[in-house]
């Protein structure tokens, strides 16, 4: 299986590359600068400069794009649209490293995590931008996409437990009543989805067991 990880130099991207390599997959890191991942194969290119030819031949493309400054937040939508346009009507699957703010907190799917009064105000613009990108992705019937939301507490330096629970559109808590997952365990879930591919056209979520 051939996998490309876009924006692979980021914290999530590097761990996804590492996990995929540990499973014996053929991984290419797509990076803007010097490749600092463990991938032996790399392509130095900005996400917005990628072409269809660059992504041809991959079984899975993982989108690990992320920006946080206010002026760049619209790029969550524009970068995802660009990747979708490149993969339109192809057999290549697109896995998107998503956010938790858009996970629903009720069965009617009328309220989400970002609506909660204790959701940090500083993160509301980011959550809104990522939620908008997800809504636009849902309309893409021409792409084999899967959107993977982490738990509410997404820990960059968290330990790798090797165990996680897969949920769906709603915020899922573990047996301790927690919504938490490390980047390392999230990477396991992403690679599992890359290999199995059971959730095309769906948003799934993951939480530490």
mmCIF file of C-alpha atoms in Angstrom:
data_model
loop_
_atom_site.group_PDB
_atom_site.id
_atom_site.type_symbol
_atom_site.label_atom_id
_atom_site.label_comp_id
_atom_site.label_asym_id
_atom_site.label_seq_id
_atom_site.Cartn_x
_atom_site.Cartn_y
_atom_site.Cartn_z
ATOM 1 C CA UNK A 1 0.000 0.000 0.000
ATOM 2 C CA UNK A 2 1.268 3.438 -0.981
ATOM 3 C CA UNK A 3 0.436 6.358 1.288
ATOM 4 C CA UNK A 4 1.171 10.058 0.931
ATOM 5 C CA UNK A 5 1.056 12.240 4.045
ATOM 6 C CA UNK A 6 0.503 15.895 3.176
ATOM 7 C CA UNK A 7 2.000 18.421 5.628
ATOM 8 C CA UNK A 8 3.972 15.525 7.078
ATOM 9 C CA UNK A 9 6.373 17.717 9.074
ATOM 10 C CA UNK A 10 3.632 18.702 11.518
ATOM 11 C CA UNK A 11 3.225 17.022 14.886
ATOM 12 C CA UNK A 12 0.401 14.763 13.761
ATOM 13 C CA UNK A 13 1.897 14.179 10.322
ATOM 14 C CA UNK A 14 5.239 12.967 11.656
ATOM 15 C CA UNK A 15 3.607 10.412 13.930
ATOM 16 C CA UNK A 16 1.299 9.182 11.164
ATOM 17 C CA UNK A 17 4.341 8.686 8.941
ATOM 18 C CA UNK A 18 6.150 6.829 11.719
ATOM 19 C CA UNK A 19 3.171 4.570 12.429
ATOM 20 C CA UNK A 20 2.624 3.771 8.747
ATOM 21 C CA UNK A 21 6.291 2.883 8.279
ATOM 22 C CA UNK A 22 6.127 0.593 11.329
ATOM 23 C CA UNK A 23 3.388 -1.361 9.523
ATOM 24 C CA UNK A 24 5.549 -1.821 6.456
ATOM 25 C CA UNK A 25 3.654 0.629 4.253
ATOM 26 C CA UNK A 26 5.248 2.607 1.419
ATOM 27 C CA UNK A 27 5.109 6.178 2.703
ATOM 28 C CA UNK A 28 5.879 9.464 0.975
ATOM 29 C CA UNK A 29 6.100 12.627 3.078
ATOM 30 C CA UNK A 30 4.864 15.750 1.297
ATOM 31 C CA UNK A 31 6.482 18.761 2.948
ATOM 32 C CA UNK A 32 7.100 22.443 2.258
ATOM 33 C CA UNK A 33 10.673 22.422 3.529
ATOM 34 C CA UNK A 34 13.271 19.880 4.512
ATOM 35 C CA UNK A 35 11.813 16.459 5.278
ATOM 36 C CA UNK A 36 12.137 15.924 9.042
ATOM 37 C CA UNK A 37 10.000 12.778 9.140
ATOM 38 C CA UNK A 38 11.250 9.189 9.091
ATOM 39 C CA UNK A 39 9.937 8.653 5.555
ATOM 40 C CA UNK A 40 12.698 7.750 3.086
ATOM 41 C CA UNK A 41 10.593 9.157 0.240
ATOM 42 C CA UNK A 42 9.543 12.786 0.170
ATOM 43 C CA UNK A 43 8.160 15.469 -2.111
ATOM 44 C CA UNK A 44 8.998 19.091 -1.369
ATOM 45 C CA UNK A 45 5.916 21.049 -2.344
ATOM 46 C CA UNK A 46 3.351 23.379 -0.803
ATOM 47 C CA UNK A 47 -0.106 21.827 -0.501
ATOM 48 C CA UNK A 48 -1.575 24.473 -2.808
ATOM 49 C CA UNK A 49 1.022 23.696 -5.498
ATOM 50 C CA UNK A 50 0.250 19.977 -5.640
ATOM 51 C CA UNK A 51 -1.036 18.587 -8.916
ATOM 52 C CA UNK A 52 -3.023 15.513 -9.825
ATOM 53 C CA UNK A 53 0.149 13.943 -11.169
ATOM 54 C CA UNK A 54 1.836 14.364 -7.772
ATOM 55 C CA UNK A 55 -0.856 12.256 -6.086
ATOM 56 C CA UNK A 56 -1.341 9.681 -8.818
ATOM 57 C CA UNK A 57 -0.532 6.118 -7.825
ATOM 58 C CA UNK A 58 -1.197 6.491 -4.101
ATOM 59 C CA UNK A 59 -3.791 4.273 -2.463
ATOM 60 C CA UNK A 60 -4.351 6.778 0.341
ATOM 61 C CA UNK A 61 -3.592 10.468 0.837
ATOM 62 C CA UNK A 62 -3.588 11.707 4.442
ATOM 63 C CA UNK A 63 -4.314 15.409 4.839
ATOM 64 C CA UNK A 64 -2.545 16.613 7.999
ATOM 65 C CA UNK A 65 -2.871 20.309 7.135
ATOM 66 C CA UNK A 66 -3.366 22.729 9.993
ATOM 67 C CA UNK A 67 -3.167 26.495 10.530
ATOM 68 C CA UNK A 68 -4.159 28.557 13.559
ATOM 69 C CA UNK A 69 -3.650 32.267 12.855
ATOM 70 C CA UNK A 70 -6.888 34.171 12.069
ATOM 71 C CA UNK A 71 -5.877 35.300 8.599
ATOM 72 C CA UNK A 72 -5.054 31.726 7.537
ATOM 73 C CA UNK A 73 -8.102 29.931 8.965
ATOM 74 C CA UNK A 74 -9.976 29.991 5.599
ATOM 75 C CA UNK A 75 -7.197 27.756 4.247
ATOM 76 C CA UNK A 76 -8.784 24.814 6.044
ATOM 77 C CA UNK A 77 -11.525 24.999 3.418
ATOM 78 C CA UNK A 78 -9.422 26.026 0.443
ATOM 79 C CA UNK A 79 -6.694 23.424 1.000
ATOM 80 C CA UNK A 80 -9.207 20.616 1.448
ATOM 81 C CA UNK A 81 -11.102 21.693 -1.660
ATOM 82 C CA UNK A 82 -7.826 21.668 -3.587
ATOM 83 C CA UNK A 83 -7.011 18.108 -2.515
ATOM 84 C CA UNK A 84 -10.551 16.966 -3.283
ATOM 85 C CA UNK A 85 -10.377 18.493 -6.758
ATOM 86 C CA UNK A 86 -7.100 16.670 -7.407
ATOM 87 C CA UNK A 87 -8.537 13.328 -6.258
ATOM 88 C CA UNK A 88 -11.974 13.740 -7.812
ATOM 89 C CA UNK A 89 -13.308 10.522 -9.403
ATOM 90 C CA UNK A 90 -10.127 8.612 -8.569
ATOM 91 C CA UNK A 91 -9.752 5.438 -6.499
ATOM 92 C CA UNK A 92 -7.370 7.172 -4.089
ATOM 93 C CA UNK A 93 -8.864 7.555 -0.620
ATOM 94 C CA UNK A 94 -8.504 10.811 1.306
ATOM 95 C CA UNK A 95 -8.144 10.697 5.097
ATOM 96 C CA UNK A 96 -8.515 14.062 6.812
ATOM 97 C CA UNK A 97 -6.968 14.879 10.184
ATOM 98 C CA UNK A 98 -9.943 16.709 11.642
ATOM 99 C CA UNK A 99 -11.017 18.571 14.749
ATOM 100 C CA UNK A 100 -13.154 17.736 17.776
ATOM 101 C CA UNK A 101 -15.110 20.995 17.988
ATOM 102 C CA UNK A 102 -17.662 19.837 15.419
ATOM 103 C CA UNK A 103 -18.492 16.562 17.196
ATOM 104 C CA UNK A 104 -22.130 16.491 18.254
ATOM 105 C CA UNK A 105 -23.093 16.445 21.925
ATOM 106 C CA UNK A 106 -26.696 15.296 21.477
ATOM 107 C CA UNK A 107 -28.426 12.574 19.500
ATOM 108 C CA UNK A 108 -30.400 15.136 17.489
ATOM 109 C CA UNK A 109 -27.098 16.542 16.158
ATOM 110 C CA UNK A 110 -28.199 20.102 16.875
ATOM 111 C CA UNK A 111 -25.386 20.966 19.321
ATOM 112 C CA UNK A 112 -21.660 20.398 19.107
ATOM 113 C CA UNK A 113 -18.618 20.576 21.354
ATOM 114 C CA UNK A 114 -17.732 24.100 20.242
ATOM 115 C CA UNK A 115 -21.169 25.332 21.350
ATOM 116 C CA UNK A 116 -20.473 24.377 24.946
ATOM 117 C CA UNK A 117 -20.096 27.343 27.348
ATOM 118 C CA UNK A 118 -16.825 25.917 28.662
ATOM 119 C CA UNK A 119 -15.281 25.603 25.185
ATOM 120 C CA UNK A 120 -12.274 28.000 25.142
ATOM 121 C CA UNK A 121 -13.159 31.195 23.306
ATOM 122 C CA UNK A 122 -9.675 31.331 21.787
ATOM 123 C CA UNK A 123 -10.336 28.103 19.885
ATOM 124 C CA UNK A 124 -13.813 28.949 18.584
ATOM 125 C CA UNK A 125 -12.592 30.539 15.308
ATOM 126 C CA UNK A 126 -10.448 27.460 14.557
ATOM 127 C CA UNK A 127 -13.311 25.104 15.388
ATOM 128 C CA UNK A 128 -15.647 27.099 13.149
ATOM 129 C CA UNK A 129 -13.188 27.047 10.243
ATOM 130 C CA UNK A 130 -12.670 23.289 10.538
ATOM 131 C CA UNK A 131 -16.412 22.669 10.870
ATOM 132 C CA UNK A 132 -17.008 24.667 7.683
ATOM 133 C CA UNK A 133 -14.409 22.576 5.845
ATOM 134 C CA UNK A 134 -16.091 19.381 7.074
ATOM 135 C CA UNK A 135 -19.494 20.543 5.865
ATOM 136 C CA UNK A 136 -18.040 21.285 2.445
ATOM 137 C CA UNK A 137 -16.354 17.880 2.416
ATOM 138 C CA UNK A 138 -19.677 16.165 3.094
ATOM 139 C CA UNK A 139 -20.943 17.480 -0.236
ATOM 140 C CA UNK A 140 -18.131 15.798 -2.185
ATOM 141 C CA UNK A 141 -19.670 12.656 -3.600
ATOM 142 C CA UNK A 142 -16.809 12.472 -6.092
ATOM 143 C CA UNK A 143 -14.103 11.742 -3.491
ATOM 144 C CA UNK A 144 -13.524 8.674 -1.283
ATOM 145 C CA UNK A 145 -13.034 10.677 1.903
ATOM 146 C CA UNK A 146 -12.967 9.864 5.608
ATOM 147 C CA UNK A 147 -12.787 12.601 8.250
ATOM 148 C CA UNK A 148 -11.195 11.552 11.541
ATOM 149 C CA UNK A 149 -11.932 13.676 14.613
ATOM 150 C CA UNK A 150 -9.762 13.300 17.708
ATOM 151 C CA UNK A 151 -11.078 13.378 21.263
ATOM 152 C CA UNK A 152 -11.655 16.731 22.931
ATOM 153 C CA UNK A 153 -8.314 16.615 24.740
ATOM 154 C CA UNK A 154 -5.842 15.987 21.916
ATOM 155 C CA UNK A 155 -2.441 15.526 23.580
ATOM 156 C CA UNK A 156 0.625 16.145 21.434
ATOM 157 C CA UNK A 157 2.978 14.717 24.052
ATOM 158 C CA UNK A 158 0.636 12.019 25.344
ATOM 159 C CA UNK A 159 1.794 8.435 25.694
ATOM 160 C CA UNK A 160 1.147 5.740 23.141
ATOM 161 C CA UNK A 161 -1.196 3.230 24.758
ATOM 162 C CA UNK A 162 -1.949 1.328 21.561
ATOM 163 C CA UNK A 163 -5.650 1.185 22.407
ATOM 164 C CA UNK A 164 -8.505 3.376 21.303
ATOM 165 C CA UNK A 165 -12.274 3.372 20.867
ATOM 166 C CA UNK A 166 -13.730 4.357 17.520
ATOM 167 C CA UNK A 167 -16.858 6.475 17.644
ATOM 168 C CA UNK A 168 -18.963 8.269 15.085
ATOM 169 C CA UNK A 169 -20.439 11.749 14.770
ATOM 170 C CA UNK A 170 -20.999 12.220 18.506
ATOM 171 C CA UNK A 171 -18.471 12.968 21.241
ATOM 172 C CA UNK A 172 -17.518 9.600 22.742
ATOM 173 C CA UNK A 173 -16.256 9.154 26.289
ATOM 174 C CA UNK A 174 -14.145 6.258 27.524
ATOM 175 C CA UNK A 175 -14.835 4.101 30.572
ATOM 176 C CA UNK A 176 -13.390 6.829 32.798
ATOM 177 C CA UNK A 177 -15.703 9.457 31.374
ATOM 178 C CA UNK A 178 -12.828 11.089 29.501
ATOM 179 C CA UNK A 179 -12.551 12.498 26.002
ATOM 180 C CA UNK A 180 -8.793 12.266 25.497
ATOM 181 C CA UNK A 181 -6.340 10.776 23.022
ATOM 182 C CA UNK A 182 -2.642 11.208 22.316
ATOM 183 C CA UNK A 183 -1.295 12.106 18.906
ATOM 184 C CA UNK A 184 0.470 8.720 18.899
ATOM 185 C CA UNK A 185 -2.743 6.746 19.464
ATOM 186 C CA UNK A 186 -4.551 8.951 16.958
ATOM 187 C CA UNK A 187 -1.865 8.027 14.421
ATOM 188 C CA UNK A 188 -2.628 4.339 15.025
ATOM 189 C CA UNK A 189 -6.302 4.994 14.262
ATOM 190 C CA UNK A 190 -5.467 6.878 11.069
ATOM 191 C CA UNK A 191 -3.244 4.076 9.780
ATOM 192 C CA UNK A 192 -5.851 1.472 10.752
ATOM 193 C CA UNK A 193 -8.377 3.375 8.662
ATOM 194 C CA UNK A 194 -5.898 3.668 5.790
ATOM 195 C CA UNK A 195 -5.439 -0.090 5.764
ATOM 196 C CA UNK A 196 -9.070 -1.124 6.309
ATOM 197 C CA UNK A 197 -10.993 1.684 4.609
ATOM 198 C CA UNK A 198 -14.383 0.860 6.121
ATOM 199 C CA UNK A 199 -15.659 4.427 6.517
ATOM 200 C CA UNK A 200 -15.690 6.045 3.098
ATOM 201 C CA UNK A 201 -17.880 9.138 3.025
ATOM 202 C CA UNK A 202 -18.111 9.274 6.823
ATOM 203 C CA UNK A 203 -16.774 11.205 9.786
ATOM 204 C CA UNK A 204 -15.456 8.979 12.573
ATOM 205 C CA UNK A 205 -13.946 9.894 15.923
ATOM 206 C CA UNK A 206 -11.416 8.257 18.240
ATOM 207 C CA UNK A 207 -10.794 8.325 21.998
ATOM 208 C CA UNK A 208 -8.296 6.535 24.229
ATOM 209 C CA UNK A 209 -9.668 3.324 25.657
#
